[in-house]
Tab-separated table of C-alpha atoms in Angstrom:
chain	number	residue	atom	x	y	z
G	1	UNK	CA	20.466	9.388	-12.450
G	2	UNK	CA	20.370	11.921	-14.877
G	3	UNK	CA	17.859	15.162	-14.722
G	4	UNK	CA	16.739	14.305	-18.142
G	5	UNK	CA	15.621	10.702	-16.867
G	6	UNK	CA	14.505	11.723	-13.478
G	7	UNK	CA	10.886	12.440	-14.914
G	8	UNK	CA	10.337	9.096	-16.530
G	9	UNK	CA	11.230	7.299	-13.411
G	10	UNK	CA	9.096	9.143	-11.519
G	11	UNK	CA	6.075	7.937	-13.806
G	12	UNK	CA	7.138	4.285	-13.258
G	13	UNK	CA	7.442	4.585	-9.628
G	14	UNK	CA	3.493	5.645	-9.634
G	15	UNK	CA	2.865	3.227	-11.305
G	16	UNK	CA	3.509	1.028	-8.866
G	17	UNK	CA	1.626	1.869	-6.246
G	18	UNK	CA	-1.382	3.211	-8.364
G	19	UNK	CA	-3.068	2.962	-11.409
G	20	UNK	CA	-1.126	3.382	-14.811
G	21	UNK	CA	-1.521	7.371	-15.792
G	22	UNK	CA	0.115	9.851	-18.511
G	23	UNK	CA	1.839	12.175	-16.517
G	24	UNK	CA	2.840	15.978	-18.401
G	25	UNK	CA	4.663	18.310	-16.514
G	26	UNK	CA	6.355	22.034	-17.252
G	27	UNK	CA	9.646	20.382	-15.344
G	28	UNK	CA	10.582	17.084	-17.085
G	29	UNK	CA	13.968	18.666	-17.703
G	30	UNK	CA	14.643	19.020	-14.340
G	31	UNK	CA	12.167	17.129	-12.175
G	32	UNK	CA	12.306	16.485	-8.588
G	33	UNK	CA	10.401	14.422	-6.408
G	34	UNK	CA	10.914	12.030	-3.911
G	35	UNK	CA	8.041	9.232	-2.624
G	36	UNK	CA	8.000	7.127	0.786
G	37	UNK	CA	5.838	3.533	0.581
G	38	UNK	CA	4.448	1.612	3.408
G	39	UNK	CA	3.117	-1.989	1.458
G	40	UNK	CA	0.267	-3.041	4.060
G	41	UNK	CA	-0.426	-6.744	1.796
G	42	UNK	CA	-4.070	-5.265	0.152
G	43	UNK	CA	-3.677	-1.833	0.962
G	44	UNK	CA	-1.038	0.623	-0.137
G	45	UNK	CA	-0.091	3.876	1.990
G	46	UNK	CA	2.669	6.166	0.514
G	47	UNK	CA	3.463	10.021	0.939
G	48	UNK	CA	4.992	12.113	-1.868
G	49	UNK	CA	6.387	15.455	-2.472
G	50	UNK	CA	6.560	16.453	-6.177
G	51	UNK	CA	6.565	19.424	-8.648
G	52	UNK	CA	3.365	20.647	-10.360
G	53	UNK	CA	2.009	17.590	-12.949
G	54	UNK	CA	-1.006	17.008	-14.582
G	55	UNK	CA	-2.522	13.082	-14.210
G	56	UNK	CA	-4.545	11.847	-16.727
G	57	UNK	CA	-6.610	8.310	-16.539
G	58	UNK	CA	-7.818	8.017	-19.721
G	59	UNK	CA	-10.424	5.236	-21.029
G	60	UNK	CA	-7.903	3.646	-22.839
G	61	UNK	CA	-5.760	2.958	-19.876
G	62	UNK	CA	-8.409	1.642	-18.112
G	63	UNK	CA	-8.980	-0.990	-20.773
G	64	UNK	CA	-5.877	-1.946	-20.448
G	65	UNK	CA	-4.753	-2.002	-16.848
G	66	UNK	CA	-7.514	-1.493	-13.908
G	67	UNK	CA	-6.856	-2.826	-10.747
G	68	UNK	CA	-10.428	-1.991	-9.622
G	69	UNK	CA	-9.269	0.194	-6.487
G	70	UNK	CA	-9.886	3.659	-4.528
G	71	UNK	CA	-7.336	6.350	-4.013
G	72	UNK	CA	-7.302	8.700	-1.301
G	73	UNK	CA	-4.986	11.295	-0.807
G	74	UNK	CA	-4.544	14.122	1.562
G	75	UNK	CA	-3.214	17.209	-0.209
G	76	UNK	CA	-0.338	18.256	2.403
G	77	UNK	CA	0.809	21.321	0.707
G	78	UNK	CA	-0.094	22.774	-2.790
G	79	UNK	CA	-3.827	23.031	-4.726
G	80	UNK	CA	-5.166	21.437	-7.349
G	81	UNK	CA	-8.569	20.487	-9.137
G	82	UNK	CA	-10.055	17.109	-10.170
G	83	UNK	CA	-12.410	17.061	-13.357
G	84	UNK	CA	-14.769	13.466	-14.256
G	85	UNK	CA	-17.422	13.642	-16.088
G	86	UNK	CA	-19.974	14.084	-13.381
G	87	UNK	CA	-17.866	16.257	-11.296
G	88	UNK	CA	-15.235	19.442	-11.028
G	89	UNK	CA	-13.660	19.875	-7.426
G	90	UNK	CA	-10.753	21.902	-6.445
G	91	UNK	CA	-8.232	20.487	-3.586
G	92	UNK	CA	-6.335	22.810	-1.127
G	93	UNK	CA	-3.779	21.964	1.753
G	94	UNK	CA	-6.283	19.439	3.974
G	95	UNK	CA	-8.819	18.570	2.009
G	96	UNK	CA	-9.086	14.598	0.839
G	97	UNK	CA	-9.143	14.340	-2.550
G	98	UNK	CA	-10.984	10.839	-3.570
G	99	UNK	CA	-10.694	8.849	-6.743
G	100	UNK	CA	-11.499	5.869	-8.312
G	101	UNK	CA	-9.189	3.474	-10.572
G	102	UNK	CA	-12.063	2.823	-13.080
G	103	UNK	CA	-13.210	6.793	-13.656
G	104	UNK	CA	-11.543	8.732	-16.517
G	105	UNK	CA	-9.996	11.661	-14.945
G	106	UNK	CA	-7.639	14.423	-15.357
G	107	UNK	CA	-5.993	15.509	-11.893
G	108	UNK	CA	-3.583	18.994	-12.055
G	109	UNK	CA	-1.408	20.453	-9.419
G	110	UNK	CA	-0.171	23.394	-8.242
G	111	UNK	CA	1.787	25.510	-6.243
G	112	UNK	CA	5.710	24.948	-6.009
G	113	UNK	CA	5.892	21.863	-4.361
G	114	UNK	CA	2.723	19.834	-3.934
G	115	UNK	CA	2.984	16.979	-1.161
G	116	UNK	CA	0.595	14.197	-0.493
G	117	UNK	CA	-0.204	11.322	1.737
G	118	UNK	CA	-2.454	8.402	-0.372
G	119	UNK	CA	-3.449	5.893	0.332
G	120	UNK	CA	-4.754	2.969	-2.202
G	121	UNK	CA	-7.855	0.869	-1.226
G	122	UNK	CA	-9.379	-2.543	-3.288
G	123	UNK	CA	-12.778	-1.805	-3.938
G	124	UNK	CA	-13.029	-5.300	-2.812
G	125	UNK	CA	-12.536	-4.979	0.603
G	126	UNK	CA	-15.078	-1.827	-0.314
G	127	UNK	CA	-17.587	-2.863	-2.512
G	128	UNK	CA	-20.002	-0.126	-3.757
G	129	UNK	CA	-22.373	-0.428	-7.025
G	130	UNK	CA	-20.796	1.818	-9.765
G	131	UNK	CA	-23.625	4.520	-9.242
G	132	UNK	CA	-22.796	4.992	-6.116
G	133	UNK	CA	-18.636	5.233	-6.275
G	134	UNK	CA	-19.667	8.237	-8.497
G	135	UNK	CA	-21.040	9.449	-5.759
G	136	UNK	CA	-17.871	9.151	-3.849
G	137	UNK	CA	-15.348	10.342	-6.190
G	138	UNK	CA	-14.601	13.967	-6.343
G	139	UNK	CA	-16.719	14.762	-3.342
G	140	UNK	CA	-14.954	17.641	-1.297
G	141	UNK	CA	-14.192	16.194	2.433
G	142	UNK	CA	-11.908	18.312	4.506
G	143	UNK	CA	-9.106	16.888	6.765
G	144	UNK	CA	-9.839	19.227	9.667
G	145	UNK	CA	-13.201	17.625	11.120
G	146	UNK	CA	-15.069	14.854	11.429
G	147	UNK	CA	-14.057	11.734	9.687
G	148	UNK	CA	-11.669	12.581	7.299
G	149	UNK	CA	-9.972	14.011	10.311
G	150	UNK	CA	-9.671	10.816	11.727
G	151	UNK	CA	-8.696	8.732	8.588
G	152	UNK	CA	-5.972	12.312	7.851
G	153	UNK	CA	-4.183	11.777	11.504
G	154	UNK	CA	-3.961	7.813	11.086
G	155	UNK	CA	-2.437	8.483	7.453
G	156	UNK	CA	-0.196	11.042	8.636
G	157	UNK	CA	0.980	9.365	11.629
G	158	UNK	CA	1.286	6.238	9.892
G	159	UNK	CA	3.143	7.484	6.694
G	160	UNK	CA	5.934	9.678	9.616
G	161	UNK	CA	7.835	6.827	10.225
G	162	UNK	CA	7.490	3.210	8.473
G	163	UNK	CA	10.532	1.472	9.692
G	164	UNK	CA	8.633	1.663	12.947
G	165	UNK	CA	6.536	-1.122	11.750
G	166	UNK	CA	7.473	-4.999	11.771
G	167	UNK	CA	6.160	-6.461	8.773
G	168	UNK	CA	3.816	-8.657	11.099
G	169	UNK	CA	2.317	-5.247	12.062
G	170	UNK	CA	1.357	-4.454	8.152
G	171	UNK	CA	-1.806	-6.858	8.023
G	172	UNK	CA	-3.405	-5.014	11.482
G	173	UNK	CA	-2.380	-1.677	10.300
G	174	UNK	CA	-4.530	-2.315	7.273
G	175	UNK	CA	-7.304	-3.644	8.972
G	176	UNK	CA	-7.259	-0.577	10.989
G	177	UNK	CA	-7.404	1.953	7.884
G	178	UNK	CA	-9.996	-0.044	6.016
G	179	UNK	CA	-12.789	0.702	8.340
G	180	UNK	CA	-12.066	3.874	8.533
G	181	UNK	CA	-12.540	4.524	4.747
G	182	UNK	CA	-15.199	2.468	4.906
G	183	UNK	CA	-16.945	4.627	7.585
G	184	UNK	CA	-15.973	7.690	5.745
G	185	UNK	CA	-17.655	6.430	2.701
G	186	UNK	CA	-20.696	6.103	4.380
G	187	UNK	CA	-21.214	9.362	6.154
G	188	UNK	CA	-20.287	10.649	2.673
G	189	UNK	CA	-23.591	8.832	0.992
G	190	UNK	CA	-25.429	9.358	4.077
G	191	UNK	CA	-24.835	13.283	4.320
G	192	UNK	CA	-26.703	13.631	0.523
G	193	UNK	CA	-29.625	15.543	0.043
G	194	UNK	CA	-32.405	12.952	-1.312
G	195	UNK	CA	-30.670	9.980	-1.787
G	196	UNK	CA	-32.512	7.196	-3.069
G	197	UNK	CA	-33.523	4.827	-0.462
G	198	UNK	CA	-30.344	2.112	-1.719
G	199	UNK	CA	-27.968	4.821	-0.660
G	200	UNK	CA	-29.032	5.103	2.541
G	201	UNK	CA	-29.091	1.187	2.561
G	202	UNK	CA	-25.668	0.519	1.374
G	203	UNK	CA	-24.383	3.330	3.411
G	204	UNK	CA	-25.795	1.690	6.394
G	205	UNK	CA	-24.473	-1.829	5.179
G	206	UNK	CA	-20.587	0.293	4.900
G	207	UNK	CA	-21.255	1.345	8.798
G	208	UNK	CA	-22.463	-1.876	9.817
G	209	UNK	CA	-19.371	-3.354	8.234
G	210	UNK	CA	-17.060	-1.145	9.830
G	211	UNK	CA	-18.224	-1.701	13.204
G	212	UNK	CA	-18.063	-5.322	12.975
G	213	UNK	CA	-14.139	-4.839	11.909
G	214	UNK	CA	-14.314	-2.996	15.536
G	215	UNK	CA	-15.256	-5.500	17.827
G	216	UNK	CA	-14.361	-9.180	16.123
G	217	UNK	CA	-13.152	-9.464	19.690
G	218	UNK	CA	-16.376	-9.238	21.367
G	219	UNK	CA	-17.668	-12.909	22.264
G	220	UNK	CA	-21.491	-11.344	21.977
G	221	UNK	CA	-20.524	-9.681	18.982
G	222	UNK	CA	-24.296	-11.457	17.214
G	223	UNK	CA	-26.592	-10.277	14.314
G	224	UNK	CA	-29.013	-9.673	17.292
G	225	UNK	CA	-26.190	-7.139	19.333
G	226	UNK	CA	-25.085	-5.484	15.705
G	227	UNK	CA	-28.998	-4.929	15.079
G	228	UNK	CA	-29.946	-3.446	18.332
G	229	UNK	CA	-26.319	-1.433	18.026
G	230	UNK	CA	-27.583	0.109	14.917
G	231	UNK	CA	-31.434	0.813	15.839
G	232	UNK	CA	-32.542	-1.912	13.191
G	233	UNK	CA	-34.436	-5.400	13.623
G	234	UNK	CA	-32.499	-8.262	13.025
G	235	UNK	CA	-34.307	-9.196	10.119
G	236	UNK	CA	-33.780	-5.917	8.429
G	237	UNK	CA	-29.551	-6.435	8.952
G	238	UNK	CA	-30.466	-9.483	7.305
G	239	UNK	CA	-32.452	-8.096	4.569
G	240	UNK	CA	-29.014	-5.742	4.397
G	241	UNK	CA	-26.476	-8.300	3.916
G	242	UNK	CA	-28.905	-10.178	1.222
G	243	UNK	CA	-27.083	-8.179	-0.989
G	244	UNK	CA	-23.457	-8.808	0.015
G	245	UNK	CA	-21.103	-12.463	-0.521
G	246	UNK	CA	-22.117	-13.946	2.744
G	247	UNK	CA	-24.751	-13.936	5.409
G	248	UNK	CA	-23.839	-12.090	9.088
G	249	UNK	CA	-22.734	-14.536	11.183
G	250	UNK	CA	-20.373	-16.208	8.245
G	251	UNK	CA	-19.444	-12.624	7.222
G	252	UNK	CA	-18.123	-12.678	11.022
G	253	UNK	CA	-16.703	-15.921	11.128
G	254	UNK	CA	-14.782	-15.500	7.863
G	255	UNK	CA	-13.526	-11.994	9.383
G	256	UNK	CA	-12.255	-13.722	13.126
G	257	UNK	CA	-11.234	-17.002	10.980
G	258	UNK	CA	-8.499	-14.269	8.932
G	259	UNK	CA	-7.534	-12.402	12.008
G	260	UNK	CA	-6.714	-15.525	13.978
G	261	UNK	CA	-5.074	-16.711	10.725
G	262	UNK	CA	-2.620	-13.920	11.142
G	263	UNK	CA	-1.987	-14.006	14.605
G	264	UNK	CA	-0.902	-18.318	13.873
G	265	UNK	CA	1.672	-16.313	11.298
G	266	UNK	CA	2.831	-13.638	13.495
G	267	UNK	CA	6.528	-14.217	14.641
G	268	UNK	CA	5.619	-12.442	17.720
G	269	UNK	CA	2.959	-14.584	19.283
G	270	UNK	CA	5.237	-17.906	18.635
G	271	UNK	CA	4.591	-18.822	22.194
G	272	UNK	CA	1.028	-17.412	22.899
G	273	UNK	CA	-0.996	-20.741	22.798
G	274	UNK	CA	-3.688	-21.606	20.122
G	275	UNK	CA	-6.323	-21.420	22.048
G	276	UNK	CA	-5.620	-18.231	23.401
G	277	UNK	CA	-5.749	-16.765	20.029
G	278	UNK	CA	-8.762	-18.561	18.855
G	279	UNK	CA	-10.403	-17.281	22.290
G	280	UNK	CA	-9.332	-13.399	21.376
G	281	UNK	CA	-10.955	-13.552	17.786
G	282	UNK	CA	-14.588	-14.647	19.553
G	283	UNK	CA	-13.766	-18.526	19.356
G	284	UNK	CA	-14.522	-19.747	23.178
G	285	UNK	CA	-14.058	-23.363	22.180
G	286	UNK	CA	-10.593	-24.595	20.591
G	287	UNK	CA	-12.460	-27.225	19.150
G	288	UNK	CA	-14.833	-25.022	17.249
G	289	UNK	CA	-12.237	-23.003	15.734
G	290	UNK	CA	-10.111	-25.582	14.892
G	291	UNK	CA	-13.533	-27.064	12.918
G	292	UNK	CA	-14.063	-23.268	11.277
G	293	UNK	CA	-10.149	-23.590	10.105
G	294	UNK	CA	-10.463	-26.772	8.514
G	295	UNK	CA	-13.351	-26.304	6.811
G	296	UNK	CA	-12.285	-22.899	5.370
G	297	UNK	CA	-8.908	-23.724	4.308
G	298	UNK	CA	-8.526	-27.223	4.137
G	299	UNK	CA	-5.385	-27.233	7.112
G	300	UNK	CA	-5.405	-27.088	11.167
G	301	UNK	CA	-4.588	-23.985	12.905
G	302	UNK	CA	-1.543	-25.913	14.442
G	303	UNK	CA	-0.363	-26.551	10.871
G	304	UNK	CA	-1.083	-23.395	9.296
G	305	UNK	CA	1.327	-22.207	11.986
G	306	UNK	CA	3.769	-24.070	11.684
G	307	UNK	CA	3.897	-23.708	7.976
G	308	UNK	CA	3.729	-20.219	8.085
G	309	UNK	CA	6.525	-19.726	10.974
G	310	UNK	CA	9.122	-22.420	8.821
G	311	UNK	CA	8.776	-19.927	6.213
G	312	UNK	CA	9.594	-16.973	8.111
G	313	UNK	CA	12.220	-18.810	9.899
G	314	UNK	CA	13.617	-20.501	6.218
G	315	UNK	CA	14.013	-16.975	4.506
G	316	UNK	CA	14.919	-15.423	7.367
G	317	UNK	CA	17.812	-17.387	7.093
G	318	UNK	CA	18.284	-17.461	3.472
């Protein structure tokens, strides 16, 4: 490839694993970058090293092409400043620098080389009302302590060496990450002066969330365990979850039904029985979960396995 082209195929390459952007740079004769993706199904985690550019989301981008998602990076070497309109904040090596698909923005970087580790997040799998991602995006966090430490050392070990992971390992590895955004989210809204009372609500609702991800293997993993976990009647966790797609328990059941439902796929656990895996995603009772399947996808467990596993096997050989 060409060093007059290299610039313009760096710009596509982003925008593939983020939202579309114009990109300017004081190197597009000569540019040089190089990027490293991990596809984990929902979630995207990618490092890149890159010279000085300036990213610019503009309104009219968004119109066209949103894909309604958070971006996290951690700034590995080089500086650089974010600017929205409700915010300014300037990034050094270890800070997290957070951002939001559907926020105009203008991003520049600095230094001689500027390397980063991102990571790209539906706000599905995150949902916060648009008030509050404001809240979220731009807000200085530092990589060094507390719980952007932890989400900066899974990223970071996670981004050193992808061909270590099977693709069957790509669906846990994401449901590792997303509670840990999620928890960082809400120590984010919870560590505001004054916040309305919602915040602290739908902060709480994020940490609640988060902790259920932890322990879907827990067989007394109950609305009445969660509440007494997070000093809160049961009625109020109700109350919390009015707000959200589905009550407690069938927020629960919907999260053990997908967990098993990747297990049934997993190459790995051909031979580990059905009712073994039903049993380690808080499903005692075969004949429960095969009822919870059925009912939520319209197939058996058995079949959804063996569907799945032909497939694998079929390209596999193709």
């Amino acid at each position: 490839m060409s060093a007059a082209d290299r610039f313009d195929y760096w710009t596509e390459l982003l925008g593939r694993t983020h939202a579309p952007m114009d990109l300017r740079s004081d190197h597009t004769d000569d540019f040089r970058a190089s990027q490293r993706v991990l596809d984990l199904g929902a979630v995207t985690v990618w490092s890149a090293t890159f010279q000085p550019l300036v990213f610019q989301r503009t309104p009219k981008l968004i119109r066209q092409s949103d894909p309604e998602a958070y971006h996290l990076s951690l700034v590995v070497r080089g500086t650089g400043v974010g600017v929205w309109r409700h915010r300014e904040t300037a990034y050094k090596p270890y800070d997290l620098f957070i951002n939001s698909s559907s926020l105009p923005n203008d991003v520049y970087s600095t230094g001689e080389m500027v390397q980063t580790v991102a990571l790209e997040v539906p706000k599905a799998l995150l949902p916060l009302p648009r008030d509050m991602a404001a809240r979220i995006v731009g807000a200085p966090v530092s990589a060094w302590e507390g719980m952007g430490a932890l989400l900066a050392q899974f990223l970071t070990q996670l981004i050193a060496d992808p061909a270590a992971y099977q693709p069957s390992d790509r669906p846990r590895l994401a449901a590792i990450v997303t509670p840990l955004v999620a928890a960082l989210f809400a120590h984010l809204l919870e560590a505001g002066d004054c916040l309305p009372p919602e915040t602290h609500q739908r902060a709480l609702t994020l940490r609640i969330q988060a902790f259920i991800r932890e322990h879907l293997h827990d067989p007394h993993l109950t609305p009445s365990a969660i509440a007494a976990a997070h000093h809160i009647s049961t009625s109020y966790l109700h109350r919390l979850f009015q707000h959200e797609d589905a009550t407690v328990a069938a927020w629960i059941r919907r999260l053990r039904l997908e967990a098993a439902r990747r297990d049934l796929a997993d190459p790995a656990l051909r031979t580990t029985p059905i009712h073994a895996i039903a049993a380690r995603w808080g499903f005692p009772r075969a004949a429960d979960f095969s009822r919870a399947h059925r009912a939520a996808y319209g197939t058996t467990p058995k079949d959804h396995r063996h569907q799945a596993l032909g497939l694998i096997a079929k390209g596999s050989v193709d």
